[in-house]
Every structure is written in structure tokens, then in C-alpha cells.
Amino acid sequence: MRCLPCGVDVAMFHPGRRDLGFRTRLGLAANQTILLYVGRLSAEKELELLFAAYERLSPHKFVLLIAGDGPDAPSVRRHAAVRPGVRDLGHIESRADLATIYASSDIFVVPGRYETFGIATLEAIACGLPVVGIQDSGTAALVPPRIGKMARAGDAADLAATIAAVAAWSPDSTRAIGHAFAAETFARDIVFDQYFSLYRDLIDWGPARRPPG
């Protein structure tokens, strides 16, 4: 058995998509750290844990953006209505707009312990964001230590502490390292070559396994 990853468009999802006017349009201060979640809004994503962790952080220093849709969207909107610093961006249809949101944020947070291979996580890395995820999850398997840090599952205090620790990292070096990692490992042409190589191996393997006659 051979496991192959998904690929990412590293030309679209790139740190160069960072928009300096993004903060201004959201009314954010230059020194606020933008936390970002992108994905399905549903119970298995453990967004309640993310909200509990955010309550342990200063709303003057951190803002939390939520982009996505799903059955828990009404709950997310209620949180955004009563919690200072939580913003509901809704579903982002345009890939270009989504790339700008990634690149203009500071930390990508994946609070779910049941995550598998996260396309959104890979897009965030390609845009240069460090990742905060959960130990022993698919996120932990995807993200190397130099571009992310994992918190204990179900522990809001540890998730908040991990976010605060990553916020102290150098953003410029993290952007460069993250994009380089995505480009060298998950760029679409690299991944396509792996798939084509597998198909060639299967084609060659097939006749050899076929019984004579």
C-alpha cells in the first residue's frame, strides 16, 4: 500500500497574497494577532474548545476569525455576537479571497482532535501561517514542529497557552519556512508526479501478475 497526499496550488496560496488593508477593513489594530479557523462548522471540529481557549486570551491582543459553513453556523454567529474579538466571516466562495484571508492572518488554529489530512491547513501553511493543532491528530501528522505547535486534546487552557507561544514566533521567518515546506512537499506538480508514478507502477505490475494463457 502507498499513501499519497493531496496537493495545493502554491501560486494561489502564497504569502504574497497578504493584504495590508485587510486589518483596516476589519477595524483591527496593527498589533493584534489574527487567529483564523477555516473549515466546516460542526461538532466534530470542536469549535467550542476554540472559543473556550479564546476566552483565556486578551481580546485586545488577539482576534479570532471564523470562515466556513455547516450545521453549527448559528452557534458560531451567536458566539460572534457576544464575544469581543470573534468575527464570523461566513462561507468564502472565492479561492482568491480565501487566499488573501489566510495570508493576511497570523496563526491558523485547528482545534479538532479528529482531523485527518486538512486541505485548509495545507492552504494556510502555503500562505505562510504557523499552525496550532491538537496532539495525535491528522494535523499533528501533517505539520512539522518548525511551522506549528500542538496542544493537548480537549484542554482549552493548553490550547490558549500554545496559541500565545506561537504568537511570539517571528512571523517573517515562519512565512518563508511554511511556504517553502508546502512548495517542496505538496505543490500540485510534485504530487501529480507521485500519482503518475504510482499509475505507471500499477500498469507495469498488472501484466506481470496476470496468469498466462
PDB file of C-alpha atoms in Angstrom:
ATOM      1  CA  MET A   1       0.000   0.000   0.000  1.00  0.00           C
ATOM      2  CA  ARG A   2       1.207   3.501  -0.816  1.00  0.00           C
ATOM      3  CA  CYS A   3      -0.281   6.675   0.696  1.00  0.00           C
ATOM      4  CA  LEU A   4      -0.192   9.812  -1.430  1.00  0.00           C
ATOM      5  CA  PRO A   5      -1.063  13.325  -0.227  1.00  0.00           C
ATOM      6  CA  CYS A   6      -3.345  15.941  -1.717  1.00  0.00           C
ATOM      7  CA  GLY A   7      -1.709  18.865  -3.472  1.00  0.00           C
ATOM      8  CA  VAL A   8      -2.041  22.610  -3.089  1.00  0.00           C
ATOM      9  CA  ASP A   9      -1.878  25.453  -5.603  1.00  0.00           C
ATOM     10  CA  VAL A  10       1.186  27.254  -4.238  1.00  0.00           C
ATOM     11  CA  ALA A  11       0.812  30.065  -6.776  1.00  0.00           C
ATOM     12  CA  MET A  12      -2.677  30.868  -5.483  1.00  0.00           C
ATOM     13  CA  PHE A  13      -1.968  30.162  -1.807  1.00  0.00           C
ATOM     14  CA  HIS A  14       1.120  32.257  -1.219  1.00  0.00           C
ATOM     15  CA  PRO A  15       2.367  34.765   1.408  1.00  0.00           C
ATOM     16  CA  GLY A  16       2.344  37.391  -1.339  1.00  0.00           C
ATOM     17  CA  ARG A  17      -1.463  37.429  -1.062  1.00  0.00           C
ATOM     18  CA  ARG A  18      -1.116  39.299   2.232  1.00  0.00           C
ATOM     19  CA  ASP A  19      -3.226  42.481   2.080  1.00  0.00           C
ATOM     20  CA  LEU A  20      -2.099  45.301   4.353  1.00  0.00           C
ATOM     21  CA  GLY A  21      -5.565  46.853   4.116  1.00  0.00           C
ATOM     22  CA  PHE A  22      -7.250  43.712   5.486  1.00  0.00           C
ATOM     23  CA  ARG A  23      -6.893  44.800   9.125  1.00  0.00           C
ATOM     24  CA  THR A  24      -8.130  48.282   8.356  1.00  0.00           C
ATOM     25  CA  ARG A  25     -11.292  46.968   6.714  1.00  0.00           C
ATOM     26  CA  LEU A  26     -11.997  44.838   9.795  1.00  0.00           C
ATOM     27  CA  GLY A  27     -11.215  47.692  12.166  1.00  0.00           C
ATOM     28  CA  LEU A  28      -8.283  45.859  13.760  1.00  0.00           C
ATOM     29  CA  ALA A  29      -5.209  47.363  15.370  1.00  0.00           C
ATOM     30  CA  ALA A  30      -1.808  46.755  13.814  1.00  0.00           C
ATOM     31  CA  ASN A  31      -0.575  44.945  16.936  1.00  0.00           C
ATOM     32  CA  GLN A  32      -3.484  42.495  17.226  1.00  0.00           C
ATOM     33  CA  THR A  33      -2.722  38.863  16.381  1.00  0.00           C
ATOM     34  CA  ILE A  34      -5.282  37.422  13.964  1.00  0.00           C
ATOM     35  CA  LEU A  35      -6.257  33.819  14.707  1.00  0.00           C
ATOM     36  CA  LEU A  36      -8.001  32.050  11.842  1.00  0.00           C
ATOM     37  CA  TYR A  37     -10.173  28.957  11.560  1.00  0.00           C
ATOM     38  CA  VAL A  38     -11.343  27.838   8.112  1.00  0.00           C
ATOM     39  CA  GLY A  39     -13.494  24.766   7.669  1.00  0.00           C
ATOM     40  CA  ARG A  40     -16.768  23.024   8.326  1.00  0.00           C
ATOM     41  CA  LEU A  41     -18.751  24.371  11.266  1.00  0.00           C
ATOM     42  CA  SER A  42     -19.827  21.173  13.006  1.00  0.00           C
ATOM     43  CA  ALA A  43     -19.483  19.435  16.360  1.00  0.00           C
ATOM     44  CA  GLU A  44     -16.553  17.180  15.431  1.00  0.00           C
ATOM     45  CA  LYS A  45     -14.445  20.262  14.654  1.00  0.00           C
ATOM     46  CA  GLU A  46     -14.554  21.177  18.376  1.00  0.00           C
ATOM     47  CA  LEU A  47     -15.101  24.883  17.856  1.00  0.00           C
ATOM     48  CA  GLU A  48     -16.422  25.136  21.424  1.00  0.00           C
ATOM     49  CA  LEU A  49     -12.899  24.285  22.563  1.00  0.00           C
ATOM     50  CA  LEU A  50     -11.526  27.068  20.374  1.00  0.00           C
ATOM     51  CA  PHE A  51     -13.994  29.559  21.845  1.00  0.00           C
ATOM     52  CA  ALA A  52     -13.098  28.432  25.379  1.00  0.00           C
ATOM     53  CA  ALA A  53      -9.398  28.887  24.595  1.00  0.00           C
ATOM     54  CA  TYR A  54     -10.038  32.314  23.100  1.00  0.00           C
ATOM     55  CA  GLU A  55     -11.756  33.431  26.315  1.00  0.00           C
ATOM     56  CA  ARG A  56      -8.417  32.864  28.064  1.00  0.00           C
ATOM     57  CA  LEU A  57      -6.642  35.250  25.682  1.00  0.00           C
ATOM     58  CA  SER A  58      -6.762  39.028  25.742  1.00  0.00           C
ATOM     59  CA  PRO A  59      -9.250  40.401  23.162  1.00  0.00           C
ATOM     60  CA  HIS A  60      -7.014  43.465  22.970  1.00  0.00           C
ATOM     61  CA  LYS A  61      -4.130  41.295  21.714  1.00  0.00           C
ATOM     62  CA  PHE A  62      -5.982  38.585  19.775  1.00  0.00           C
ATOM     63  CA  VAL A  63      -8.891  38.483  17.345  1.00  0.00           C
ATOM     64  CA  LEU A  64     -10.500  35.264  16.106  1.00  0.00           C
ATOM     65  CA  LEU A  65     -11.845  34.951  12.554  1.00  0.00           C
ATOM     66  CA  ILE A  66     -14.114  32.035  11.636  1.00  0.00           C
ATOM     67  CA  ALA A  67     -14.705  31.205   7.963  1.00  0.00           C
ATOM     68  CA  GLY A  68     -16.931  28.360   6.861  1.00  0.00           C
ATOM     69  CA  ASP A  69     -20.421  26.922   6.935  1.00  0.00           C
ATOM     70  CA  GLY A  70     -22.203  23.929   8.387  1.00  0.00           C
ATOM     71  CA  PRO A  71     -24.791  22.854  10.945  1.00  0.00           C
ATOM     72  CA  ASP A  72     -23.110  24.803  13.762  1.00  0.00           C
ATOM     73  CA  ALA A  73     -23.117  28.102  11.847  1.00  0.00           C
ATOM     74  CA  PRO A  74     -25.932  29.575  14.023  1.00  0.00           C
ATOM     75  CA  SER A  75     -23.904  28.790  17.159  1.00  0.00           C
ATOM     76  CA  VAL A  76     -20.832  30.467  15.669  1.00  0.00           C
ATOM     77  CA  ARG A  77     -22.875  33.562  14.883  1.00  0.00           C
ATOM     78  CA  ARG A  78     -24.148  33.666  18.468  1.00  0.00           C
ATOM     79  CA  HIS A  79     -20.587  33.463  19.773  1.00  0.00           C
ATOM     80  CA  ALA A  80     -19.518  36.235  17.417  1.00  0.00           C
ATOM     81  CA  ALA A  81     -22.407  38.417  18.586  1.00  0.00           C
ATOM     82  CA  VAL A  82     -21.475  38.267  22.287  1.00  0.00           C
ATOM     83  CA  ARG A  83     -17.695  37.774  22.332  1.00  0.00           C
ATOM     84  CA  PRO A  84     -15.463  40.776  21.679  1.00  0.00           C
ATOM     85  CA  GLY A  85     -12.935  39.922  19.017  1.00  0.00           C
ATOM     86  CA  VAL A  86     -14.734  36.944  17.433  1.00  0.00           C
ATOM     87  CA  ARG A  87     -15.706  37.600  13.812  1.00  0.00           C
ATOM     88  CA  ASP A  88     -17.884  35.371  11.636  1.00  0.00           C
ATOM     89  CA  LEU A  89     -16.734  35.680   8.009  1.00  0.00           C
ATOM     90  CA  GLY A  90     -19.261  33.153   6.708  1.00  0.00           C
ATOM     91  CA  HIS A  91     -18.579  30.915   3.727  1.00  0.00           C
ATOM     92  CA  ILE A  92     -15.849  32.272   1.430  1.00  0.00           C
ATOM     93  CA  GLU A  93     -16.675  31.286  -2.146  1.00  0.00           C
ATOM     94  CA  SER A  94     -13.699  32.836  -3.945  1.00  0.00           C
ATOM     95  CA  ARG A  95     -10.394  30.983  -3.684  1.00  0.00           C
ATOM     96  CA  ALA A  96      -8.543  34.247  -4.280  1.00  0.00           C
ATOM     97  CA  ASP A  97     -10.413  35.914  -1.407  1.00  0.00           C
ATOM     98  CA  LEU A  98      -9.711  32.920   0.811  1.00  0.00           C
ATOM     99  CA  ALA A  99      -6.000  33.071  -0.030  1.00  0.00           C
ATOM    100  CA  THR A 100      -5.978  36.750   0.959  1.00  0.00           C
ATOM    101  CA  ILE A 101      -7.653  35.934   4.287  1.00  0.00           C
ATOM    102  CA  TYR A 102      -5.106  33.205   5.025  1.00  0.00           C
ATOM    103  CA  ALA A 103      -2.111  35.331   4.098  1.00  0.00           C
ATOM    104  CA  SER A 104      -3.399  38.385   5.982  1.00  0.00           C
ATOM    105  CA  SER A 105      -3.909  36.434   9.211  1.00  0.00           C
ATOM    106  CA  ASP A 106      -1.229  35.417  11.716  1.00  0.00           C
ATOM    107  CA  ILE A 107      -1.979  31.949  13.148  1.00  0.00           C
ATOM    108  CA  PHE A 108      -4.127  29.113  11.794  1.00  0.00           C
ATOM    109  CA  VAL A 109      -5.904  27.156  14.532  1.00  0.00           C
ATOM    110  CA  VAL A 110      -7.296  23.627  14.133  1.00  0.00           C
ATOM    111  CA  PRO A 111      -8.967  22.652  17.440  1.00  0.00           C
ATOM    112  CA  GLY A 112     -10.351  19.240  16.448  1.00  0.00           C
ATOM    113  CA  ARG A 113      -8.717  16.039  17.635  1.00  0.00           C
ATOM    114  CA  TYR A 114     -10.387  14.057  14.836  1.00  0.00           C
ATOM    115  CA  GLU A 115      -8.881  15.973  11.921  1.00  0.00           C
ATOM    116  CA  THR A 116      -7.496  13.909   9.070  1.00  0.00           C
ATOM    117  CA  PHE A 117      -5.452  15.398   6.204  1.00  0.00           C
ATOM    118  CA  GLY A 118      -6.597  19.022   6.285  1.00  0.00           C
ATOM    119  CA  ILE A 119      -6.719  20.835   2.942  1.00  0.00           C
ATOM    120  CA  ALA A 120      -7.404  24.126   4.740  1.00  0.00           C
ATOM    121  CA  THR A 121      -4.375  23.523   6.957  1.00  0.00           C
ATOM    122  CA  LEU A 122      -2.207  22.922   3.903  1.00  0.00           C
ATOM    123  CA  GLU A 123      -3.517  26.093   2.234  1.00  0.00           C
ATOM    124  CA  ALA A 124      -2.756  28.074   5.391  1.00  0.00           C
ATOM    125  CA  ILE A 125       0.790  26.710   5.523  1.00  0.00           C
ATOM    126  CA  ALA A 126       1.296  27.598   1.852  1.00  0.00           C
ATOM    127  CA  CYS A 127       0.214  31.150   2.709  1.00  0.00           C
ATOM    128  CA  GLY A 128       2.889  31.242   5.407  1.00  0.00           C
ATOM    129  CA  LEU A 129       0.851  30.763   8.575  1.00  0.00           C
ATOM    130  CA  PRO A 130       2.092  28.806  11.571  1.00  0.00           C
ATOM    131  CA  VAL A 131      -0.424  26.210  12.740  1.00  0.00           C
ATOM    132  CA  VAL A 132      -1.753  25.416  16.200  1.00  0.00           C
ATOM    133  CA  GLY A 133      -3.395  22.000  16.289  1.00  0.00           C
ATOM    134  CA  ILE A 134      -4.029  19.036  18.548  1.00  0.00           C
ATOM    135  CA  GLN A 135      -1.613  16.276  19.532  1.00  0.00           C
ATOM    136  CA  ASP A 136      -2.062  12.847  17.928  1.00  0.00           C
ATOM    137  CA  SER A 137      -4.362  14.217  15.221  1.00  0.00           C
ATOM    138  CA  GLY A 138      -4.065  14.400  11.459  1.00  0.00           C
ATOM    139  CA  THR A 139      -2.924  17.986  11.922  1.00  0.00           C
ATOM    140  CA  ALA A 140      -0.002  16.835  14.064  1.00  0.00           C
ATOM    141  CA  ALA A 141       0.988  14.324  11.373  1.00  0.00           C
ATOM    142  CA  LEU A 142       0.892  16.991   8.660  1.00  0.00           C
ATOM    143  CA  VAL A 143       2.593  19.925  10.407  1.00  0.00           C
ATOM    144  CA  PRO A 144       6.322  19.731  11.269  1.00  0.00           C
ATOM    145  CA  PRO A 145       7.487  21.367  14.538  1.00  0.00           C
ATOM    146  CA  ARG A 146       9.215  24.238  12.767  1.00  0.00           C
ATOM    147  CA  ILE A 147       5.890  25.597  11.460  1.00  0.00           C
ATOM    148  CA  GLY A 148       3.447  24.541  14.154  1.00  0.00           C
ATOM    149  CA  LYS A 149       2.822  23.543  17.734  1.00  0.00           C
ATOM    150  CA  MET A 150       0.279  21.069  19.111  1.00  0.00           C
ATOM    151  CA  ALA A 151      -1.875  21.350  22.237  1.00  0.00           C
ATOM    152  CA  ARG A 152      -3.416  18.610  24.353  1.00  0.00           C
ATOM    153  CA  ALA A 153      -6.805  17.360  23.173  1.00  0.00           C
ATOM    154  CA  GLY A 154      -9.795  18.856  24.942  1.00  0.00           C
ATOM    155  CA  ASP A 155      -7.664  21.224  27.046  1.00  0.00           C
ATOM    156  CA  ALA A 156      -8.726  24.833  26.485  1.00  0.00           C
ATOM    157  CA  ALA A 157      -6.061  26.226  28.811  1.00  0.00           C
ATOM    158  CA  ASP A 158      -3.289  24.371  26.988  1.00  0.00           C
ATOM    159  CA  LEU A 159      -4.694  25.421  23.612  1.00  0.00           C
ATOM    160  CA  ALA A 160      -4.661  29.064  24.742  1.00  0.00           C
ATOM    161  CA  ALA A 161      -1.097  28.726  26.051  1.00  0.00           C
ATOM    162  CA  THR A 162       0.013  27.119  22.791  1.00  0.00           C
ATOM    163  CA  ILE A 163      -1.550  29.932  20.765  1.00  0.00           C
ATOM    164  CA  ALA A 164       0.228  32.508  22.943  1.00  0.00           C
ATOM    165  CA  ALA A 165       3.539  30.683  22.492  1.00  0.00           C
ATOM    166  CA  VAL A 166       3.229  30.588  18.700  1.00  0.00           C
ATOM    167  CA  ALA A 167       2.242  34.273  18.667  1.00  0.00           C
ATOM    168  CA  ALA A 168       5.762  35.014  19.938  1.00  0.00           C
ATOM    169  CA  TRP A 169       7.386  33.394  16.895  1.00  0.00           C
ATOM    170  CA  SER A 170       8.945  35.539  14.183  1.00  0.00           C
ATOM    171  CA  PRO A 171       6.229  35.958  11.516  1.00  0.00           C
ATOM    172  CA  ASP A 172       8.615  36.700   8.653  1.00  0.00           C
ATOM    173  CA  SER A 173      10.700  33.554   9.103  1.00  0.00           C
ATOM    174  CA  THR A 174       7.601  31.413   9.660  1.00  0.00           C
ATOM    175  CA  ARG A 175       6.029  32.664   6.424  1.00  0.00           C
ATOM    176  CA  ALA A 176       9.110  31.792   4.420  1.00  0.00           C
ATOM    177  CA  ILE A 177       9.582  28.381   6.048  1.00  0.00           C
ATOM    178  CA  GLY A 178       5.904  27.441   5.754  1.00  0.00           C
ATOM    179  CA  HIS A 179       5.558  28.323   2.099  1.00  0.00           C
ATOM    180  CA  ALA A 180       8.821  26.584   1.234  1.00  0.00           C
ATOM    181  CA  PHE A 181       7.635  23.429   3.034  1.00  0.00           C
ATOM    182  CA  ALA A 182       4.335  23.429   1.126  1.00  0.00           C
ATOM    183  CA  ALA A 183       6.025  24.148  -2.212  1.00  0.00           C
ATOM    184  CA  GLU A 184       8.658  21.435  -1.778  1.00  0.00           C
ATOM    185  CA  THR A 185       6.307  18.755  -0.449  1.00  0.00           C
ATOM    186  CA  PHE A 186       2.734  19.428  -1.575  1.00  0.00           C
ATOM    187  CA  ALA A 187       2.906  21.571  -4.721  1.00  0.00           C
ATOM    188  CA  ARG A 188       0.473  20.161  -7.275  1.00  0.00           C
ATOM    189  CA  ASP A 189       3.094  19.290  -9.878  1.00  0.00           C
ATOM    190  CA  ILE A 190       5.091  17.337  -7.287  1.00  0.00           C
ATOM    191  CA  VAL A 191       2.011  15.478  -6.066  1.00  0.00           C
ATOM    192  CA  PHE A 192       0.818  14.815  -9.635  1.00  0.00           C
ATOM    193  CA  ASP A 193       4.200  13.256 -10.428  1.00  0.00           C
ATOM    194  CA  GLN A 194       3.746  10.912  -7.465  1.00  0.00           C
ATOM    195  CA  TYR A 195       0.311   9.849  -8.725  1.00  0.00           C
ATOM    196  CA  PHE A 196       1.575   9.336 -12.279  1.00  0.00           C
ATOM    197  CA  SER A 197       4.464   7.266 -10.943  1.00  0.00           C
ATOM    198  CA  LEU A 198       2.016   5.110  -8.991  1.00  0.00           C
ATOM    199  CA  TYR A 199      -0.190   4.619 -12.064  1.00  0.00           C
ATOM    200  CA  ARG A 200       2.841   3.601 -14.131  1.00  0.00           C
ATOM    201  CA  ASP A 201       3.839   1.096 -11.461  1.00  0.00           C
ATOM    202  CA  LEU A 202       0.317  -0.344 -11.410  1.00  0.00           C
ATOM    203  CA  ILE A 203       0.248  -0.649 -15.203  1.00  0.00           C
ATOM    204  CA  ASP A 204       3.618  -2.425 -15.185  1.00  0.00           C
ATOM    205  CA  TRP A 205       2.587  -4.606 -12.244  1.00  0.00           C
ATOM    206  CA  GLY A 206      -0.716  -5.680 -13.789  1.00  0.00           C
ATOM    207  CA  PRO A 207       0.549  -7.818 -16.711  1.00  0.00           C
ATOM    208  CA  ALA A 208       3.206  -9.405 -14.519  1.00  0.00           C
ATOM    209  CA  ARG A 209       0.512 -10.617 -12.119  1.00  0.00           C
ATOM    210  CA  ARG A 210      -1.821 -11.850 -14.856  1.00  0.00           C
ATOM    211  CA  PRO A 211      -1.811 -15.671 -15.298  1.00  0.00           C
ATOM    212  CA  PRO A 212      -0.574 -16.943 -18.709  1.00  0.00           C
ATOM    213  CA  GLY A 213      -2.997 -18.029 -21.413  1.00  0.00           C
TER     214      GLY A 213
END
